[in-house]
Amino acid sequence: MLFVTEKPVDNRIKIIGIEEKSLEEMGPFSGWTRQQAADLLHAFDPEHSPAVIAFDINFVGQRDEAGDRALAEAASVFPHVTLASYINYGTRVEQSDSGEYQINTMYVEDLELPYEALRNVTSHGFTNAVQDVDNYVRRSVLVESVGDAQSEGEYNFAWTIYREYRESMGEQSSVIPRMTENGVYGFDYTAEPGMYEVYSYVDVAEGRCDPRVFQDSIVLVGAYAQGMMDQYMVPIARGTVMNGVEVQANHVDALLNRRTFVDIDIRIQALAAVLITGFFVWLVSHNSFLVNTVGGVILETGIVLVARTLYNAGYYWKCLLPFVFVLLVFLVRVAMGYLTERVRKHKILSVFRTYMAPQVVDELGKSGNYEIELGGRDRQIAVLFVDIRGFTAMSEGLSPEKIVAILNRYLGMVTEAVFKNGGTLDKFIGDAVMAVYNAPLDVEDYACKAVQTGLDIVAAVDGVNVELRKEFGIEIACGVGVHSGRAVVGNIGCSYRMDYTAIGDTVNVAERLESVAKGGQVLISRDLYEQVQDRYNAVFVGSQSLKGRQEGMDVFLVEGRNGTGTSGKNT
């Protein structure tokens, strides 16, 4: 698709095809004699003769004397008649100049030429097709050595036609295409099958065509019927086949218009692929996804443009290799970025699950807003503090193992209450717990949920005490303080150690409220009371002088939901 594009055919090239119509009127081709070829030549007007008449047909060996003589005589009238020869290749072991033995699979065993009388009045070139590993015909060998070293060798059919044409036009010098050391070169196809002017063999031979249409043209005569077994796969007609005579027409067209090419040295191509791929690997390793995408598109476009420019200049670069490598590097980078992001997300969410309610973590994962970075945002939140009353004195008579067991039971209960109400567990401070609401994500009705957490905690203490009395012979009582206001919420610390928390006066007030709360009490500020008074019963207990504040603060004791009565007990 990149290199082989259809172009206007050279109108100097015309084809006379042995097609179904000719076979129907003249009989099977196997029954033809050389007389039919002589009749075709007689149909041309010597005064308006073609520049070259080329038969893509083998006239090897003598058949019937009259027909052979007739064809030789008819060919002698025209100065530039080119016939097909055929090389029989074999395999043999050869010794190189360095003394090493190697197998030559293209050893020329013999050359099949037109019979001598015809050969003396015509030129000839071999028609063997050079097929690539995919069986497509893209290249040709200019000349093959035949016989002793002193012989000129046998040139290919298309080149012989091209040379004869230039001589007929009075141009003695021929431009030899670039080729490898083995004489191999590629040619660019011009058109798909059926695009050249094709005339019926029988119509021309029987004079139904005006011979003047062939004046100064290159006329190729060859098989054009399906059953004649002269068809090849070509790059310009993928999925279909092209008749051999059309392949020769495209080959001649490429020579006339200098559209031949030679493969760039494989070592240079490999080096180019490594350098291009290496550069793109470096690019994607040091830049953002947007830069990588734009850079990749520019690089891929550049590869295509350079390859096409080189091809037009006669050099074939197999750019598919670096093109695919760049694409693979990009896809791998995208995949790695995706996997890295998934791992990062999983890691972050795993951290969040240790201090957030599961439903909040799930919502966080859905939103994709899970950046971990230093700094915070100013938010409206509710803060809850809870602590065990008299825990220090109580723990003096207990072993460390019992203290840890009691704390774990108590902290598990508090954590369950926080998560149940959509809170974020900020931190454990000994036997104290800090929780925030409405951070990091918005939580609907967060003020009420913070208050409800406090009520759930003091209510759950009775159940915990049943277990503690049974196991350790002790009871605990918790005091809760809750306040609502603005605070800075985010990751506080340094790049290698940070903590997600809230800071500000709101946090300080909540902590002070908890410090004055007695066991079983949930104390809240006036600000929070005004937010939840339609849902919860709370009584004013006075203005408390809180540590760190010059002015007193109105404090309310939450008794329970409206209509539920007291939820805790004073101790």
XYZ file of C-alpha atoms in Angstrom, residues 72-536:
465
model
C 12.230 -16.347 -39.614
C 11.536 -14.588 -42.912
C 8.728 -12.486 -41.403
C 10.890 -11.508 -38.427
C 13.758 -10.424 -40.683
C 11.569 -7.647 -42.112
C 11.482 -5.848 -38.769
C 14.738 -4.643 -37.195
C 13.670 -5.009 -33.576
C 11.965 -8.299 -32.841
C 12.648 -9.738 -29.374
C 11.973 -13.342 -28.417
C 11.856 -15.220 -25.149
C 14.586 -17.521 -23.920
C 14.492 -19.635 -20.791
C 17.193 -20.560 -18.282
C 17.211 -23.953 -16.632
C 18.666 -23.579 -13.155
C 20.245 -26.355 -11.149
C 22.058 -26.903 -7.861
C 25.733 -27.620 -7.361
C 28.437 -27.255 -4.728
C 30.960 -24.503 -5.480
C 34.187 -23.395 -3.833
C 34.555 -19.695 -3.065
C 37.740 -17.663 -3.444
C 38.378 -18.134 0.284
C 38.302 -21.895 -0.109
C 34.913 -22.421 1.538
C 32.335 -24.682 -0.074
C 28.759 -23.483 -0.564
C 25.636 -24.644 -2.364
C 24.616 -22.620 -5.403
C 20.884 -23.164 -5.990
C 20.868 -20.825 -9.011
C 23.493 -22.547 -11.109
C 22.761 -22.069 -14.824
C 22.659 -25.546 -16.348
C 21.582 -24.552 -19.837
C 19.812 -21.863 -21.835
C 16.850 -22.593 -24.103
C 17.052 -20.265 -27.122
C 14.929 -19.766 -30.247
C 15.943 -21.988 -33.167
C 18.976 -20.783 -35.043
C 17.336 -19.302 -38.175
C 15.047 -17.197 -36.019
C 17.780 -16.363 -33.542
C 19.951 -14.904 -36.306
C 17.390 -12.193 -37.153
C 16.099 -11.358 -33.664
C 17.241 -10.544 -30.143
C 16.308 -12.592 -27.102
C 16.107 -12.375 -23.313
C 15.224 -14.818 -20.564
C 11.699 -14.687 -19.105
C 12.314 -16.547 -15.828
C 10.376 -14.879 -13.015
C 12.188 -14.061 -9.773
C 9.743 -14.802 -6.963
C 10.218 -13.601 -3.384
C 9.622 -15.844 -0.376
C 5.915 -14.896 -0.485
C 5.796 -15.933 -4.189
C 5.238 -12.355 -5.355
C 7.238 -11.064 -8.319
C 8.968 -7.770 -7.453
C 12.500 -8.173 -8.713
C 14.540 -9.399 -11.623
C 18.111 -10.348 -12.464
C 19.610 -8.113 -15.137
C 21.966 -10.648 -16.698
C 22.964 -14.260 -16.134
C 26.348 -15.659 -17.066
C 26.006 -18.385 -19.654
C 28.810 -20.435 -21.148
C 32.419 -19.289 -20.860
C 33.527 -16.191 -19.001
C 34.127 -14.318 -22.254
C 30.444 -14.339 -23.258
C 28.303 -11.291 -22.626
C 25.671 -13.330 -20.821
C 21.919 -13.459 -21.246
C 19.899 -10.347 -20.306
C 16.357 -10.508 -19.055
C 13.455 -10.146 -21.463
C 12.236 -6.723 -20.289
C 15.715 -5.199 -20.363
C 16.291 -6.530 -23.890
C 12.989 -4.963 -25.019
C 13.964 -1.679 -23.346
C 17.389 -1.709 -25.013
C 15.893 -2.508 -28.429
C 13.398 0.310 -28.037
C 16.088 2.852 -27.244
C 18.075 1.712 -30.283
C 14.975 2.012 -32.477
C 14.576 5.581 -31.249
C 18.194 6.356 -32.088
C 19.355 6.357 -28.475
C 22.400 4.153 -28.301
C 23.198 4.455 -24.594
C 21.058 2.682 -22.029
C 20.680 3.583 -18.375
C 21.391 0.464 -16.320
C 19.337 0.399 -13.126
C 20.896 0.242 -9.668
C 21.348 -3.359 -8.626
C 23.006 -5.560 -6.067
C 26.321 -7.319 -6.543
C 24.367 -10.300 -7.874
C 22.692 -8.140 -10.501
C 19.289 -8.116 -8.763
C 17.057 -5.039 -8.871
C 13.421 -4.327 -8.173
C 10.884 -2.703 -10.450
C 7.828 -0.659 -9.549
C 4.498 -1.818 -10.926
C 2.415 0.688 -12.856
C -1.054 -0.757 -13.166
C -3.336 -3.581 -12.159
C -4.317 -6.338 -14.617
C -6.271 -5.144 -17.653
C -5.069 -1.530 -17.603
C -2.759 -1.709 -20.656
C -4.210 -1.636 -24.162
C -4.913 -5.255 -25.086
C -5.717 -6.409 -28.636
C -6.964 -9.823 -29.659
C -4.322 -11.953 -31.384
C -6.759 -13.258 -33.968
C -8.098 -9.770 -34.728
C -4.612 -8.436 -35.426
C -3.462 -11.515 -37.364
C -6.518 -11.420 -39.636
C -6.285 -7.685 -40.286
C -9.253 -6.553 -38.221
C -7.134 -3.930 -36.457
C -5.555 -0.926 -38.132
C -1.795 -1.666 -37.987
C -1.036 2.029 -37.629
C -2.167 1.934 -33.960
C 1.055 0.052 -33.229
C 3.387 2.536 -34.922
C 6.490 3.283 -32.793
C 5.016 1.269 -29.933
C 6.398 -1.569 -27.873
C 4.159 -4.515 -28.690
C 4.214 -7.482 -26.349
C 2.632 -10.723 -27.534
C 1.745 -13.345 -24.935
C -0.734 -15.599 -23.180
C -3.892 -13.871 -21.968
C -6.157 -16.859 -21.347
C -6.778 -18.482 -17.981
C -5.709 -21.974 -18.978
C -2.301 -21.100 -20.427
C -0.554 -21.290 -17.036
C 1.371 -18.052 -17.343
C 0.168 -16.066 -14.338
C 1.922 -14.631 -11.282
C 1.147 -12.984 -7.973
C 2.190 -9.325 -7.958
C 2.121 -6.624 -5.233
C -0.151 -4.237 -7.136
C -2.889 -6.849 -7.524
C -3.029 -8.575 -4.134
C -5.541 -11.379 -4.038
C -5.523 -11.833 -7.829
C -2.968 -12.922 -10.401
C -1.461 -11.113 -13.382
C -0.697 -12.606 -16.778
C 3.001 -12.987 -17.500
C 2.843 -10.654 -20.497
C 1.378 -7.924 -18.239
C 4.187 -8.482 -15.738
C 6.641 -7.896 -18.599
C 4.695 -4.779 -19.629
C 4.973 -3.369 -16.100
C 8.664 -4.264 -16.028
C 9.322 -2.463 -19.311
C 7.224 0.489 -18.119
C 9.394 0.764 -14.984
C 12.585 0.708 -17.086
C 11.269 3.336 -19.494
C 10.333 5.659 -16.653
C 13.264 4.785 -14.384
C 11.168 3.350 -11.569
C 13.533 0.655 -10.418
C 14.989 0.192 -6.963
C 17.614 -1.680 -4.995
C 17.347 -2.899 -1.406
C 19.291 -0.901 1.158
C 21.983 -2.974 2.837
C 20.401 -5.142 5.531
C 22.997 -3.990 8.083
C 22.043 -0.369 7.536
C 18.361 -1.255 7.844
C 19.014 -3.104 11.120
C 21.014 -0.163 12.490
C 18.242 2.268 11.519
C 15.638 0.081 13.234
C 17.736 -0.082 16.428
C 18.406 3.668 16.503
C 14.781 4.634 15.811
C 13.428 2.178 18.374
C 16.054 3.206 20.927
C 15.198 6.871 20.495
C 11.502 6.192 21.008
C 12.205 4.059 24.089
C 14.118 7.011 25.517
C 11.288 9.372 24.553
C 8.531 7.370 26.237
C 10.690 6.897 29.338
C 11.116 10.618 29.956
C 7.863 12.242 28.886
C 4.132 12.339 29.467
C 1.565 10.247 27.649
C 0.579 13.220 25.463
C 4.176 13.885 24.421
C 4.696 10.171 23.765
C 1.564 10.005 21.613
C 2.401 13.097 19.564
C 6.039 12.016 19.294
C 5.016 8.539 18.195
C 2.675 9.868 15.504
C 5.382 12.231 14.219
C 7.986 9.461 14.247
C 5.725 6.953 12.477
C 4.766 9.574 9.886
C 8.443 10.413 9.417
C 9.306 6.747 8.872
C 6.651 6.475 6.180
C 7.681 9.703 4.438
C 11.386 8.858 4.503
C 10.702 5.341 3.218
C 8.565 6.677 0.392
C 11.129 9.349 -0.515
C 13.911 6.754 -0.610
C 11.752 4.458 -2.717
C 11.110 7.225 -5.231
C 14.869 7.766 -5.359
C 15.440 4.076 -6.072
C 16.217 2.698 -2.603
C 13.947 0.218 -0.879
C 13.876 0.452 2.921
C 11.829 -2.209 4.715
C 10.334 0.349 7.063
C 7.740 -2.057 8.448
C 10.236 -3.314 11.030
C 10.984 0.031 12.775
C 7.358 1.109 12.238
C 6.074 -1.949 14.109
C 8.800 -1.635 16.769
C 7.780 1.952 17.515
C 4.131 0.918 17.681
C 4.970 -1.980 20.007
C 7.044 0.267 22.276
C 4.115 2.677 22.489
C 1.633 -0.103 23.226
C 3.949 -1.611 25.848
C 4.364 1.820 27.430
C 0.579 2.290 27.498
C 0.128 -1.185 28.979
C 2.835 -0.562 31.579
C 1.287 2.791 32.433
C -2.100 1.150 32.804
C -0.736 -1.653 34.986
C 1.322 0.782 37.048
C -1.754 2.921 37.561
C -3.767 -0.146 38.557
C -1.089 -1.184 41.050
C -0.853 2.355 42.375
C -4.615 2.574 42.700
C -4.741 -0.768 44.477
C -1.955 0.278 46.819
C -3.616 3.592 47.623
C -7.024 2.042 48.124
C -5.445 -0.600 50.359
C -4.061 2.208 52.499
C -7.388 4.036 52.499
C -9.208 0.862 53.586
C -7.282 0.948 56.857
C -8.915 4.210 57.919
C -11.978 4.665 55.692
C -15.369 3.095 55.526
C -15.561 0.408 52.801
C -18.334 2.268 50.966
C -16.231 5.437 50.931
C -13.249 3.517 49.562
C -15.442 1.976 46.848
C -16.705 5.405 45.852
C -13.133 6.680 45.868
C -12.095 3.922 43.490
C -15.005 4.644 41.127
C -14.218 8.339 40.998
C -10.546 7.704 40.261
C -9.617 10.648 42.491
C -6.972 8.845 44.484
C -3.896 11.020 44.189
C -1.479 10.838 47.096
C 0.500 14.030 47.337
C 1.606 16.458 49.980
C -0.722 19.303 50.773
C -4.355 19.704 51.661
C -7.621 21.380 50.819
C -9.885 23.526 52.929
C -13.138 21.619 53.526
C -16.225 21.735 55.703
C -15.993 18.644 57.900
C -17.112 17.129 61.162
C -14.489 15.791 63.602
C -15.073 13.181 66.310
C -12.783 12.323 69.215
C -13.398 9.452 71.640
C -11.348 8.362 74.640
C -11.587 5.873 77.520
C -12.170 7.608 80.836
C -9.540 6.809 83.450
C -7.665 4.373 81.242
C -4.228 5.327 82.576
C -5.157 4.560 86.202
C -6.970 1.383 85.155
C -4.020 0.050 83.200
C -1.572 0.344 86.078
C -2.787 -2.915 87.569
C -2.906 -4.851 84.271
C -0.226 -6.685 82.325
C 0.813 -5.266 78.922
C -0.846 -8.217 77.185
C -4.181 -7.509 78.855
C -3.917 -3.804 78.067
C -3.345 -4.575 74.387
C -6.253 -7.032 74.330
C -8.597 -4.480 75.940
C -7.481 -1.736 73.553
C -7.939 -3.960 70.509
C -11.479 -4.883 71.585
C -12.318 -1.237 72.240
C -10.652 0.138 69.098
C -12.354 -2.500 66.956
C -15.722 -1.412 68.293
C -14.969 2.278 67.631
C -13.648 1.576 64.115
C -16.779 -0.409 63.260
C -18.980 2.476 64.387
C -16.949 5.012 62.366
C -17.019 2.955 59.187
C -20.696 2.125 59.615
C -21.492 5.818 59.401
C -19.206 6.614 56.461
C -16.437 8.240 58.466
C -12.699 8.294 57.840
C -10.529 6.906 60.626
C -7.842 9.536 61.018
C -5.624 8.079 63.724
C -5.264 6.169 66.973
C -3.691 8.195 69.791
C -3.150 5.642 72.530
C -6.668 4.921 73.725
C -8.049 7.946 71.890
C -9.465 7.837 68.348
C -9.912 10.658 65.863
C -12.348 10.385 62.937
C -13.386 12.887 60.262
C -16.514 13.097 58.121
C -16.979 14.585 54.642
C -13.349 13.928 53.682
C -11.720 12.981 51.437
C -15.007 12.631 49.530
C -18.270 14.436 50.046
C -20.535 12.507 52.416
C -24.234 13.284 52.439
C -25.608 14.316 55.873
C -22.103 14.050 57.334
C -22.893 16.109 60.501
C -25.679 13.741 61.559
C -23.517 10.721 60.756
C -20.762 12.076 63.009
C -23.219 12.510 65.880
C -24.704 9.072 65.243
C -21.224 7.558 65.452
C -20.825 9.004 68.927
C -24.168 7.567 70.017
C -23.307 4.171 68.515
C -19.995 4.124 70.397
C -21.445 4.847 73.834
C -24.254 2.374 73.145
C -21.791 -0.338 72.117
C -19.726 0.087 75.294
C -22.243 -1.974 77.277
C -21.695 -4.933 74.954
C -17.930 -4.584 75.167
C -18.091 -4.391 78.961
C -19.888 -7.718 79.126
C -16.895 -9.333 77.455
C -14.337 -7.348 79.467
C -15.973 -8.251 82.808
C -15.973 -11.891 81.832
C -12.352 -11.964 80.667
C -10.595 -9.303 82.718
C -13.008 -8.296 85.456
C -13.098 -4.631 84.433
C -15.375 -2.137 82.685
C -14.650 0.900 80.537
C -16.491 4.153 79.845
C -16.018 6.436 76.816
C -16.385 10.154 76.368
C -17.082 11.572 72.892
C -16.659 15.079 71.529
C -17.870 16.185 68.091
C -17.523 19.514 66.319
C -18.197 20.781 62.792
C -16.390 23.491 60.860
C -13.743 24.195 58.280
C -10.360 22.483 58.367
C -7.425 21.728 56.089
C -7.614 18.081 55.039
C -4.884 16.250 53.154
C -1.554 14.484 53.367
C 0.714 16.040 55.930
C 4.369 15.090 56.275
C 7.148 14.598 53.705
C 7.569 12.722 50.442
C 8.659 9.481 52.143
C 6.374 9.619 55.182
C 2.979 11.237 55.108
C -0.272 10.958 57.003
C -3.773 11.725 55.818
C -5.310 13.967 58.471
C -7.191 17.162 59.241
C -5.709 20.178 60.995
C -7.162 23.439 62.244
C -9.309 24.925 64.995
C -12.187 22.573 64.218
C -10.019 19.612 65.210
C -8.854 21.353 68.359
C -12.410 22.135 69.480
C -13.533 18.525 68.941
C -10.596 17.304 71.007
C -11.400 19.770 73.844
C -15.034 18.668 73.867
C -13.962 15.062 74.230
C -11.629 16.002 77.099
C -14.529 17.421 79.174
C -17.011 14.695 78.269
C -17.769 12.204 81.016
C -18.151 8.501 80.436
C -21.183 7.779 78.274
C -21.545 11.412 77.130
C -21.558 12.736 73.571
C -20.830 16.455 73.671
C -21.231 18.674 70.635
C -20.709 22.356 69.894
C -23.435 24.907 69.183
C -22.370 25.001 65.499
C -22.971 21.291 65.183
C -26.140 21.413 67.290
C -27.698 23.911 64.876
C -27.018 21.469 62.032
C -28.564 18.397 63.703
C -31.228 19.760 66.093
C -34.079 18.647 63.854
C -32.813 15.064 64.025
C -31.322 14.698 67.494
